[in-house]
Coordinates of C-alpha atoms in Angstrom, one line a residue:
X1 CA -46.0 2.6 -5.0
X2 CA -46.3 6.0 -7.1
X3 CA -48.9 7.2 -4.5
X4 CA -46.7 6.4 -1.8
X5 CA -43.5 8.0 -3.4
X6 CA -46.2 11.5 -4.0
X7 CA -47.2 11.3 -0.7
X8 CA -43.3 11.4 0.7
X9 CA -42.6 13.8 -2.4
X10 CA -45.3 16.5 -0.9
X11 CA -44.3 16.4 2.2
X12 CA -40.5 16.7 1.3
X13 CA -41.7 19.9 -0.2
X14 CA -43.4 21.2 2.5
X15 CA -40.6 20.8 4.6
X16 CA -38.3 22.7 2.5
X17 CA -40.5 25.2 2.5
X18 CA -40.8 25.3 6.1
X19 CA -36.9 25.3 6.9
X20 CA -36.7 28.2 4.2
X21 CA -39.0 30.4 6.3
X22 CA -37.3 29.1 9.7
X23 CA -34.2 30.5 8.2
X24 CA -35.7 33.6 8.2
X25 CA -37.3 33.8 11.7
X26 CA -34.8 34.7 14.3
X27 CA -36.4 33.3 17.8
X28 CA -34.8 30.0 18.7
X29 CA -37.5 28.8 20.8
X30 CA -39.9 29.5 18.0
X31 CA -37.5 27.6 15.2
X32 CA -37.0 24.8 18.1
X33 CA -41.2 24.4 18.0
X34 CA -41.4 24.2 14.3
X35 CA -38.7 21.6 13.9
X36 CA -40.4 19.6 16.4
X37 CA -43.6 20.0 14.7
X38 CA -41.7 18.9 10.8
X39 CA -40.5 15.8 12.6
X40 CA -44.4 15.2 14.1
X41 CA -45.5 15.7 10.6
X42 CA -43.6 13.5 9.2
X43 CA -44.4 10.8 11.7
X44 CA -48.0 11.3 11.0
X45 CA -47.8 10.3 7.7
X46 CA -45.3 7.3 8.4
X47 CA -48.0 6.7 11.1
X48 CA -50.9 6.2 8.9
X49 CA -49.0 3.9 6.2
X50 CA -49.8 0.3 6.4
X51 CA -47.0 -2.2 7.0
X52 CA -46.8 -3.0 3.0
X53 CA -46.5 0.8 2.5
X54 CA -44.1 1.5 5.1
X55 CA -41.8 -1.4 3.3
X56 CA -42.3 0.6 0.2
X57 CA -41.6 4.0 1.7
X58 CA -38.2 2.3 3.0
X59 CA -37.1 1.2 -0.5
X60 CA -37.6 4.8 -1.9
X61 CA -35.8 6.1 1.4
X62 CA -32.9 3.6 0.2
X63 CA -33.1 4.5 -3.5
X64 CA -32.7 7.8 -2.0
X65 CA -29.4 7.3 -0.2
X66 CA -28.0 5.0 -2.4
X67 CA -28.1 8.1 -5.1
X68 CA -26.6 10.4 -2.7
X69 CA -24.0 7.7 -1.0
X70 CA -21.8 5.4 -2.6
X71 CA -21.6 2.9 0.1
X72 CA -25.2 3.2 0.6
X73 CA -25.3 2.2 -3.4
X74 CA -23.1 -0.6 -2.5
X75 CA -25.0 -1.9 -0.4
X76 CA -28.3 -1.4 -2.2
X77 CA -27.3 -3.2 -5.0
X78 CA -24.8 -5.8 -3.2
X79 CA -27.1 -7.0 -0.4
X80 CA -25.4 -9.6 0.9
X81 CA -21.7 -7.9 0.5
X82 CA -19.5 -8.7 3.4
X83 CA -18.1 -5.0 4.6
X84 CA -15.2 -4.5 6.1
X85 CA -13.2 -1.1 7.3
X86 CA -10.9 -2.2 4.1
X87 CA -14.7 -2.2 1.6
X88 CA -16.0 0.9 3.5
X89 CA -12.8 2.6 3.3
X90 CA -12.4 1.8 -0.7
X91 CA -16.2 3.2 -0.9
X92 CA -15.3 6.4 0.5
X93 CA -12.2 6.8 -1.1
X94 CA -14.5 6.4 -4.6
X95 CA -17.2 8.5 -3.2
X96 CA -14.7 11.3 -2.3
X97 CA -13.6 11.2 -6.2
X98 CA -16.9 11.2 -7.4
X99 CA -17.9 14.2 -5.5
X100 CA -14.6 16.1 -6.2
X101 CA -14.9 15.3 -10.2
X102 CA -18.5 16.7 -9.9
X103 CA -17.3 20.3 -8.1
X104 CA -15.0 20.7 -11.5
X105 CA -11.7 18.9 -10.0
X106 CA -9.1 16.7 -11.9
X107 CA -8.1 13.7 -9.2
X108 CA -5.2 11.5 -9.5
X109 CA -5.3 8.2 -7.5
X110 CA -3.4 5.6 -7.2
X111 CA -4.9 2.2 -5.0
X112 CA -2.2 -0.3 -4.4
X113 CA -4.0 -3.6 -2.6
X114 CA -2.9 -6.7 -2.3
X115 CA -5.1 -9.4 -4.7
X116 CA -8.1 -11.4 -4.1
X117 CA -9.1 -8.9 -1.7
X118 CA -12.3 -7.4 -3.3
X119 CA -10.9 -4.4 -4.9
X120 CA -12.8 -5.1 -8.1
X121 CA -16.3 -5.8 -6.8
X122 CA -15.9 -2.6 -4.4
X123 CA -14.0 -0.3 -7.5
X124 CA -14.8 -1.5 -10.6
X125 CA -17.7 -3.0 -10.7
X126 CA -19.9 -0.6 -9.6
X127 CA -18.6 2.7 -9.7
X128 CA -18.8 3.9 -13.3
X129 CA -22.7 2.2 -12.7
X130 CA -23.1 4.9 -10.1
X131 CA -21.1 7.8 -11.4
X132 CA -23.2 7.3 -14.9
X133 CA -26.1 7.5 -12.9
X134 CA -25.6 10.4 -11.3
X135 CA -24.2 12.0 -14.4
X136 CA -26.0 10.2 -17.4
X137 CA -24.0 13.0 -19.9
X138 CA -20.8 12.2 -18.6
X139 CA -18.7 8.7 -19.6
X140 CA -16.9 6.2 -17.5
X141 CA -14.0 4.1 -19.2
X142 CA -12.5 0.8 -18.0
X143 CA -9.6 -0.9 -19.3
X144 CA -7.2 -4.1 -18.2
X145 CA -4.9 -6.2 -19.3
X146 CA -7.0 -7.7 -21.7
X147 CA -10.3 -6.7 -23.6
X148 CA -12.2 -9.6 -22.0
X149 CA -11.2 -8.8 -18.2
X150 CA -12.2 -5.2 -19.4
X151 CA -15.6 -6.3 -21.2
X152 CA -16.5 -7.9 -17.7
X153 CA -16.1 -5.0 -15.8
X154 CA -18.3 -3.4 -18.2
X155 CA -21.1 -6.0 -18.4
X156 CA -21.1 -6.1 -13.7
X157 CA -22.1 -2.1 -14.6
X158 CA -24.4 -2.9 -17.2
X159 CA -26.1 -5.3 -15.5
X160 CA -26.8 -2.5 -12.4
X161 CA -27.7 -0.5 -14.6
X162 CA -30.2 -1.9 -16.3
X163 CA -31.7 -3.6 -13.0
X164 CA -31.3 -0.2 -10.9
X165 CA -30.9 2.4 -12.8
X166 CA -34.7 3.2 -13.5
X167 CA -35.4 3.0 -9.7
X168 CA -32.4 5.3 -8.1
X169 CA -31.5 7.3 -11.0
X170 CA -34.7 7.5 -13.4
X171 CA -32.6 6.6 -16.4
X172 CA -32.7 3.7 -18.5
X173 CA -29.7 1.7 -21.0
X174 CA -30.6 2.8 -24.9
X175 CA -31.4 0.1 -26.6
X176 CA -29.5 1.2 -30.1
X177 CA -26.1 1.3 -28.2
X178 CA -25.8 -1.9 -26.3
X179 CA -23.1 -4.6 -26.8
X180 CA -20.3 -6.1 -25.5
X181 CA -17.9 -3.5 -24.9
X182 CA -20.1 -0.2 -24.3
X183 CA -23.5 1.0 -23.3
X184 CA -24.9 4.6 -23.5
X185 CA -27.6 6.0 -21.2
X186 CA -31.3 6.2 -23.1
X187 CA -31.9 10.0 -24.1
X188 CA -28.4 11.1 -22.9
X189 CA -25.1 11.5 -24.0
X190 CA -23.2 9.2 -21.4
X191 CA -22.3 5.6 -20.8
X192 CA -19.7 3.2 -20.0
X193 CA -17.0 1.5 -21.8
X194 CA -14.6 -1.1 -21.3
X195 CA -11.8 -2.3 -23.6
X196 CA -8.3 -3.4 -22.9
X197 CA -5.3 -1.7 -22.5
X198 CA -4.1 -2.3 -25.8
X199 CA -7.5 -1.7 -27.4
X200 CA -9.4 1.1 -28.9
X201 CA -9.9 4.1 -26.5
X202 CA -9.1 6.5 -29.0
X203 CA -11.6 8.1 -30.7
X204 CA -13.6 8.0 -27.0
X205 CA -12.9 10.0 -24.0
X206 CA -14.2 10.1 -20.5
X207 CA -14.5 12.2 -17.5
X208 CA -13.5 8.7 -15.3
X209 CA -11.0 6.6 -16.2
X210 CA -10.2 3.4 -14.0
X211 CA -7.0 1.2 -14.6
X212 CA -7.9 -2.0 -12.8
X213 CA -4.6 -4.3 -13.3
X214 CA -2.9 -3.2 -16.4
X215 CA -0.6 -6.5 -16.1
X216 CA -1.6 -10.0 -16.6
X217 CA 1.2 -11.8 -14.0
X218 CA 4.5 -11.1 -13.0
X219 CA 6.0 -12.0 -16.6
X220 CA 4.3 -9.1 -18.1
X221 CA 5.4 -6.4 -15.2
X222 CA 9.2 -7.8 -14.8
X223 CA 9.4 -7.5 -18.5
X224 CA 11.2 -3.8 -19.2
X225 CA 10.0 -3.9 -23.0
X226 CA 6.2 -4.3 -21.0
X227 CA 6.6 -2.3 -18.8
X228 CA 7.9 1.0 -21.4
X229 CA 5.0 0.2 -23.4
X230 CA 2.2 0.0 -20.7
X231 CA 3.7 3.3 -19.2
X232 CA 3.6 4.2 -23.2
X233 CA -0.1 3.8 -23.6
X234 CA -1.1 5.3 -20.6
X235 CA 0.6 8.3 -21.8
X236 CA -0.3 8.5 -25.0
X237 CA -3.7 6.8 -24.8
X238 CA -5.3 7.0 -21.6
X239 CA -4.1 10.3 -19.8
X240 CA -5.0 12.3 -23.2
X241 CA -8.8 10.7 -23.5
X242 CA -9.7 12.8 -20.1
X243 CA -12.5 15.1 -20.9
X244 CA -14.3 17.9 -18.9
X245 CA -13.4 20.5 -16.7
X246 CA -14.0 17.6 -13.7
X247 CA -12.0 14.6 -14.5
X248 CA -10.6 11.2 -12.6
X249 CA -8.0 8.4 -13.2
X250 CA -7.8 5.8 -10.6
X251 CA -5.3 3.3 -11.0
X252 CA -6.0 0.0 -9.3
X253 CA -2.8 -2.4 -8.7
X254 CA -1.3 -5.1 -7.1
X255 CA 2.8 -4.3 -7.2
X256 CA 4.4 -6.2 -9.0
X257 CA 7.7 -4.2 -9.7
X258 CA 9.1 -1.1 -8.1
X259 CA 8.8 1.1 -11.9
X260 CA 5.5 -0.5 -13.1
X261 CA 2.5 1.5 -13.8
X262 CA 1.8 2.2 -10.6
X263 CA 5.5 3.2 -9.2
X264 CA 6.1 5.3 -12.3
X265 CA 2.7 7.5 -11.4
X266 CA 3.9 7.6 -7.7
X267 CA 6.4 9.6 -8.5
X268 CA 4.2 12.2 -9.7
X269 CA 2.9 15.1 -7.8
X270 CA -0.6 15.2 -9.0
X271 CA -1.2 11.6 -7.5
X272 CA -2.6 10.9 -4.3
X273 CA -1.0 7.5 -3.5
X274 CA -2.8 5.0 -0.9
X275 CA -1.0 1.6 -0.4
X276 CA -3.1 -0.5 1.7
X277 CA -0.7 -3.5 3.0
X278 CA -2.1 -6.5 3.4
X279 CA -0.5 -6.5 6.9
X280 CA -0.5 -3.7 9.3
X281 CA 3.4 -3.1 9.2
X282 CA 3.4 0.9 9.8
X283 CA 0.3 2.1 12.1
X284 CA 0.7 5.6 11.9
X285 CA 0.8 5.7 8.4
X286 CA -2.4 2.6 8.0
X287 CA -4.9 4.0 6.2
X288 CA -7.3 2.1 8.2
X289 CA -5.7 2.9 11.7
X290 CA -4.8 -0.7 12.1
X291 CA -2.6 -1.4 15.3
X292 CA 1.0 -3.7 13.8
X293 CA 0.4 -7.2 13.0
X294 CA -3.2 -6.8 11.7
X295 CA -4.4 -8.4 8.4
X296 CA -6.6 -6.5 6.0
X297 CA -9.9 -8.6 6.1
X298 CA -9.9 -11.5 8.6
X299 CA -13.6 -11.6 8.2
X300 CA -12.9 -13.4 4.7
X301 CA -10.4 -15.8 5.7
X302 CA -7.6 -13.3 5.5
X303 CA -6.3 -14.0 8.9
X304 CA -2.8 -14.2 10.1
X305 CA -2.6 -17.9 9.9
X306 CA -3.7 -17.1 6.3
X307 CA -1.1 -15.0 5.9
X308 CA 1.9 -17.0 7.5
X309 CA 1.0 -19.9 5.2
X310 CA 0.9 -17.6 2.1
X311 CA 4.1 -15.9 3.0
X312 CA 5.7 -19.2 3.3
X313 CA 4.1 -19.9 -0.2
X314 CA 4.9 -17.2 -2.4
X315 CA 8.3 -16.4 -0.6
X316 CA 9.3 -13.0 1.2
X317 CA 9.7 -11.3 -2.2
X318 CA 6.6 -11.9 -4.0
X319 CA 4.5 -11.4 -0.6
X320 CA 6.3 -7.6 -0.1
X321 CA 5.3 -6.8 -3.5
X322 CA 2.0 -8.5 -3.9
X323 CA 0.5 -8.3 -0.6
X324 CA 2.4 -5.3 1.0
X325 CA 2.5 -3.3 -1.9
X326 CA 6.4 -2.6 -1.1
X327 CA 8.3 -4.0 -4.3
X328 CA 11.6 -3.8 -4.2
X329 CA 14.2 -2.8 -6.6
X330 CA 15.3 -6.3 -8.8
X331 CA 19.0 -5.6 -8.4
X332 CA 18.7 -3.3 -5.5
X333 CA 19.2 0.2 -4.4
X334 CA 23.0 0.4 -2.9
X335 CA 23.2 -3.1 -2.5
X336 CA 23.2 -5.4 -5.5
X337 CA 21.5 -8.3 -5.7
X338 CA 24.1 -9.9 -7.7
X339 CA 27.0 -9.1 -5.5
X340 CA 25.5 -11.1 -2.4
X341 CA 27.3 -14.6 -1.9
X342 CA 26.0 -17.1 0.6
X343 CA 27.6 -20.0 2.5
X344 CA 26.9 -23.2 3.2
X345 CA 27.5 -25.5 6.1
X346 CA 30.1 -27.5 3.9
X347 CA 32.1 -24.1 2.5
X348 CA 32.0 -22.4 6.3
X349 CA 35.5 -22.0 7.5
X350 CA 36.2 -24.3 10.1
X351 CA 38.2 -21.1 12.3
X352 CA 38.1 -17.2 12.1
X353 CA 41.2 -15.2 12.4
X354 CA 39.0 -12.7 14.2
X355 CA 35.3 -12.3 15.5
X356 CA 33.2 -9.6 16.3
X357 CA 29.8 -8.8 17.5
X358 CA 28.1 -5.7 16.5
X359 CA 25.3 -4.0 18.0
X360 CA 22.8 -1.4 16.5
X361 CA 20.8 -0.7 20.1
X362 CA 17.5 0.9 20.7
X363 CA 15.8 0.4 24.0
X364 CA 12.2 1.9 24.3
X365 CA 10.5 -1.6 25.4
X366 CA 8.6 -4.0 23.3
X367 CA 6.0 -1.8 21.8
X368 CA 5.5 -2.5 18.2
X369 CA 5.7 0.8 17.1
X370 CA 9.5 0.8 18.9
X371 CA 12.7 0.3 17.0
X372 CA 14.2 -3.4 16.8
X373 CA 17.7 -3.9 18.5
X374 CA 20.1 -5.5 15.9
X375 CA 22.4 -7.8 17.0
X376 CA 25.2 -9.4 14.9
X377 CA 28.1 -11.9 15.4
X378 CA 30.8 -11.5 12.3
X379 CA 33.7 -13.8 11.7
X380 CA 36.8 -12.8 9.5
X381 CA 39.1 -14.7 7.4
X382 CA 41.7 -12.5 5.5
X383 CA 39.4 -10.3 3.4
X384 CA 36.5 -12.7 3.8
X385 CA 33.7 -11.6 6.8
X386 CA 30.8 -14.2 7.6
X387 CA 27.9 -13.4 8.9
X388 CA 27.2 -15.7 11.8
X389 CA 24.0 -14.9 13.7
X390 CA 21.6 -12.3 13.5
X391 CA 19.1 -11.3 16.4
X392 CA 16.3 -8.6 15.3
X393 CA 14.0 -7.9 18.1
X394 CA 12.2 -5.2 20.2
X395 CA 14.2 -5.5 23.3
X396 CA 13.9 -3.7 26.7
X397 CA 17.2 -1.7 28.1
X398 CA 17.2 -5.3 30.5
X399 CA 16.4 -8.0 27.9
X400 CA 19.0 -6.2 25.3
X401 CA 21.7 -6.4 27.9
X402 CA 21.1 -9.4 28.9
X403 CA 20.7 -11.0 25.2
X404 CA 24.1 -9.4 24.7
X405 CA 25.6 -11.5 27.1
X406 CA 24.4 -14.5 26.2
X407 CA 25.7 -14.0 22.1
X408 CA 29.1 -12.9 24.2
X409 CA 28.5 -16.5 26.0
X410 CA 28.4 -18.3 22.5
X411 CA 30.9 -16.9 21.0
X412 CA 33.7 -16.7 23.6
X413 CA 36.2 -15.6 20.3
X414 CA 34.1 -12.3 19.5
X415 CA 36.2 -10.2 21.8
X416 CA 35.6 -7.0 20.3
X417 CA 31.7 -5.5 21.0
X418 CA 30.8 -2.6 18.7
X419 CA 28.3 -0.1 20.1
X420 CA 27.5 3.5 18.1
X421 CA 29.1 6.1 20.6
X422 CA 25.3 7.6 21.4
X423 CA 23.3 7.7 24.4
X424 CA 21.7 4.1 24.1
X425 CA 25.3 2.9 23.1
X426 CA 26.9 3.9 25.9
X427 CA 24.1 3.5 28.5
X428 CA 25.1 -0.1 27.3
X429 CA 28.9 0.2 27.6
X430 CA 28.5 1.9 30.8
X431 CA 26.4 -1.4 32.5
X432 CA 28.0 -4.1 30.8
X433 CA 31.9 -2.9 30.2
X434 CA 32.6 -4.5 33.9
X435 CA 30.8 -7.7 33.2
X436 CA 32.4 -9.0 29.6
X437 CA 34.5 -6.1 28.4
X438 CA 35.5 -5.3 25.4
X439 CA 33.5 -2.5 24.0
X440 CA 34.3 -0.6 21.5
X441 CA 32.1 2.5 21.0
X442 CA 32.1 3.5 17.3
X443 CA 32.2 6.9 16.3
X444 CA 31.0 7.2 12.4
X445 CA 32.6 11.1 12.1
X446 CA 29.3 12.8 11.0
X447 CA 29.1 10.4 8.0
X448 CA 25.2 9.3 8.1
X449 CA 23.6 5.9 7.2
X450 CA 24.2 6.3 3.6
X451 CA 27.3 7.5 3.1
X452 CA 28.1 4.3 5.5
X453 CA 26.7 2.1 3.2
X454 CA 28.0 3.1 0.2
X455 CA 32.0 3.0 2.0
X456 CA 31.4 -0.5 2.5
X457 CA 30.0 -1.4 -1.1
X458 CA 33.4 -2.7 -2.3
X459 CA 33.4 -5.7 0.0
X460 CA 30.2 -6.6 -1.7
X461 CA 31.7 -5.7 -4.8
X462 CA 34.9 -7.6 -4.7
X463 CA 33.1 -11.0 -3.2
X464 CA 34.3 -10.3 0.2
X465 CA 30.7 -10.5 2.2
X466 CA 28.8 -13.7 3.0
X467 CA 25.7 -14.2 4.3
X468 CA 24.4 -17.6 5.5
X469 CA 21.7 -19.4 3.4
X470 CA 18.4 -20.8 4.3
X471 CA 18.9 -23.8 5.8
X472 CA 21.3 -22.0 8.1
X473 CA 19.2 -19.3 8.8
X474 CA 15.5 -19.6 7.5
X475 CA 15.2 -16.0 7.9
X476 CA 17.8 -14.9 5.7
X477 CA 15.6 -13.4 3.4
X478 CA 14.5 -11.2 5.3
X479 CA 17.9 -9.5 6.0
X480 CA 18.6 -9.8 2.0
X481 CA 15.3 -7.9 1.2
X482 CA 16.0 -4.8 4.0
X483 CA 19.7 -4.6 2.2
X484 CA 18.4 -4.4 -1.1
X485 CA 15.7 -2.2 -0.2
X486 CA 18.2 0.6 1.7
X487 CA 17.9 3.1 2.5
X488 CA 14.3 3.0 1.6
X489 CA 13.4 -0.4 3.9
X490 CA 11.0 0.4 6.1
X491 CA 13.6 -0.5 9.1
X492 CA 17.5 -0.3 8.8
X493 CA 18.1 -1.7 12.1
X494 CA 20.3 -5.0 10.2
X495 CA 22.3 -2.8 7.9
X496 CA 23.4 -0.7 10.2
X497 CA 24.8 -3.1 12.5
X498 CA 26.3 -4.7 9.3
X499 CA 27.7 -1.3 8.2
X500 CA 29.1 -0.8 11.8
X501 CA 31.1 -4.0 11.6
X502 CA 32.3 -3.6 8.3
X503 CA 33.4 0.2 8.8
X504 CA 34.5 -0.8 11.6
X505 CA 36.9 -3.2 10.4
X506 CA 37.7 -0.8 7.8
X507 CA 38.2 2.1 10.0
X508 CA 40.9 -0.1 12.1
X509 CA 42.8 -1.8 9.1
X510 CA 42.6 0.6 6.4
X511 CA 41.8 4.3 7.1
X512 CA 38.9 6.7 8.1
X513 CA 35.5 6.5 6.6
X514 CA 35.6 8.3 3.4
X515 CA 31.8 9.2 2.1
X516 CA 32.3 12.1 -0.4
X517 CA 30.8 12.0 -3.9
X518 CA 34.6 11.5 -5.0
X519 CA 34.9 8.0 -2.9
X520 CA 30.9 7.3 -4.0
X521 CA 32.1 7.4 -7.7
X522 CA 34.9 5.4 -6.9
X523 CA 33.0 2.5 -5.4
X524 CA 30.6 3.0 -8.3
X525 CA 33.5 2.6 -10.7
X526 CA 35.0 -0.2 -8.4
X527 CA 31.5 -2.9 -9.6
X528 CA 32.1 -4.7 -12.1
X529 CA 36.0 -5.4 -11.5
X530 CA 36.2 -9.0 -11.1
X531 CA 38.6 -10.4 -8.0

């Protein structure tokens, strides 16, 4: 084998040498010759190997890339991994890091993936093993939840270590700094350690840092008093133990909670932020260029049935946060949790004094990266607005108009149709205004989709809003996450047709649409008052 790796070794060196002087020659056809004749050399000696020795020569190749390549380390010491874009793209991202905390830079990141996806085996596990190797004076820390999620992390890199680390990196684990929570590098200065968040990192510092899951469950992240002291100790004990002009702290999370660890560093400009959903809900922004509707790893199971089923499972709150990596705000951003009332099939009024249907229209076909068309049938009594069916679909200019007449057709008593006075809206008004009637094309006077939504907060306030529950409309949630979300849901398409209505109404019965920061305050002021 060491006659082998000599042979390969001489002739490595002979080739530098040889590019060194073609750098100096100036004829191309000459350079173009003596390139051919490196690669023929080359092959010469490849040619004269027997099979045995060419096997060999291949390992060393592949010791060679896996040094020089983190995915090529992967899969050296992973064989039978199953890669995925979602693997590969995690291996570059850590490769990237690597690289950049070698040139002298500090790096931020920030991984948000959902769970059981192999984030671990792809992150933690390996990397430290292959940074080490690379620099044996430098020092890798893990941490997590607890000390024995964090000693595990810990042993997966000792354990490449010791079986690899001779081969690729010529370095060996010292035997008189072994144990359970840390090894050192044999003759250097570096090593890995792993200890749990609330453990003993002081006193050690390193020029990598990864965070893989500083909460145990959802208990421990919904918990404010948690939550303060795991953004605490990451303050006080984690960001201060980075050492060397090149430094990295990668954060590794499943959301849980829209200010835990991960949402707190977010905010930050020094972070690079990549959430990874688990499905494809935003393709120009997919880190993996995933067209809408796609699941993260279908090769392991994750499919879409898989992820219908789990949906169903965990419920639409838990999957956004979990698996999307989109938690939402527990009592909500404009809209309060706590304000929304629901109605059953026994507490429905039996009549409405008035009905209404309102429309937020986009028409650009059925594309998934198009805008859905909201549509939205509303039913008043006194102060009291139900809302009565809900239609959220990508529609074509044909299919929207037609699905408008047949709500129009179901509820004969909605005689007033709201439409946004814009081109789409009145395109619509235009082609349908001879067929039902009844349009009325809103104008919101230059007050934007927020200042909407806050005019309309004292409905929800005062108890004046229902919504119907789940076993009148199983999708219900859906609509309750996008209002708690707003204006930072990924669509608004709902809420402004709800906002339409309701201002709408407002607008008629009570006045013009006041959004100023005086009439903000006021609604502010106006929560809590009981009715």
């Amino acid at each position: 084998m060491n006659e082998i790796k000599n042979k390969i070794e001489n002739k490595r060196n002979e080739i530098k040498s040889d590019i060194k002087k073609l750098k100096k020659m100036s004829d191309i056809s000459t350079n173009f010759q003596k390139e051919e004749q490196i690669s023929y050399d080359v092959k010469s000696v490849l040619a004269k190997l027997t099979e045995t020795q060419k096997q060999q020569a291949k390992q060393l190749i592949q010791m060679r890339k896996a040094k020089e390549s983190y995915i090529e380390y992967l899969k050296y010491v992973n064989p039978s991994y199953v890669w995925t874009k979602f693997h590969i793209f995690l291996a570059m991202v850590c490769d990237s890091v690597v690289k950049r905390v070698e040139k002298g830079e500090k790096v931020r990141v920030v991984l948000s993936v959902p769970p059981r996806h192999g984030k671990t085996e792809t992150v933690t596990n390996a990397l430290p093993s292959w940074y080490v190797g690379r620099n044996p004076d430098n020092n890798a820390i893990l941490t997590a939840y607890n000390a024995d999620l964090a000693e595990k992390f810990e042993d997966a890199n000792r354990k490449k270590t010791r079986e690899y680390g001779k081969d690729i990196f010529g370095i060996e684990i010292s035997e008189s700094q072994d144990n359970k929570t840390l090894y050192q590098i044999k003759n250097h200065k570096g090593g890995v350690m792993g200890v749990g968040i609330l453990g003993g990192i002081t006193g050690n510092g390193g020029e990598l840092i990864i965070i893989d899951d500083p909460y145990k469950n959802s208990q421990d992240a919904n918990s404010p008093t948690n939550r303060k002291l795991i953004e605490q100790i990451y303050r006080d004990r984690i960001y201060t133990r980075t050492q060397g002009k090149g430094n990295a702290i990668i954060l590794i999370q499943t959301r849980w909670h829209e200010e835990d660890l991960a949402g707190v560093l977010s905010k930050q400009d020094e972070w690079i932020v990549i959430n990874i959903p688990c499905i494809c809900d935003n393709p120009h922004k997919d880190p993996l260029k995933r067209k809408e509707g796609q699941t993260l790893c279908p090769e392991l199971g994750f499919d879409t049935e898989w992820a219908i089923q789990t949906q169903k499972s965990v419920g639409l709150k838990v999957w956004t946060a979990l698996y999307q990596g989109q938690p939402s705000i527990d009592g909500g951003e404009i809209f309060k949790r706590d304000t929304l009332r629901l109605y059953t099939e026994q507490n429905k009024p039996s009549s409405f004094e008035e009905m209404a249907i309102s429309c937020d229209l986009t028409f650009g076909g059925i594309k998934k990266e198009n805008d859905f068309c909201a549509i939205q049938v509303w039913g008043r009594v006194g102060a009291n607005h139900y809302l009565l069916k809900r239609i959220k679909k990508r529609l074509t200019f044909v299919e929207m108009c037609e699905k408008i007449k047949l709500v129009s057709i179901e509820y004969p008593l909605a005689r007033r149709k709201i439409v946004e006075k814009k081109a789409n809206g009145q395109a619509v008004i235009d082609s349908l205004n001879s067929v039902i009637g009844g349009f009325e094309a809103f104008d919101p006077k230059m007050v934007d989709k927020i200042g909407r939504a806050n005019a309309i907060t004292p409905y929800f306030d005062s108890g004046n809003i229902f919504l119907p529950c789940k076993e009148i409309d199983n999708s219900i949630d859906e609509f309750v996450e996008e209002l708690l979300k707003f204006p930072n849901s990924k669509n608004d398409d709902e809420v402004d047709a709800m906002t339409q209505y309701l201002n709408s109404w407002h607008y008629k019965n009570v006045g013009r649409i006041i959004a100023d920061s005086k009439f903000i305050s006021l609604a502010e002021a106006w929560r809590g008052i009981k009715v």
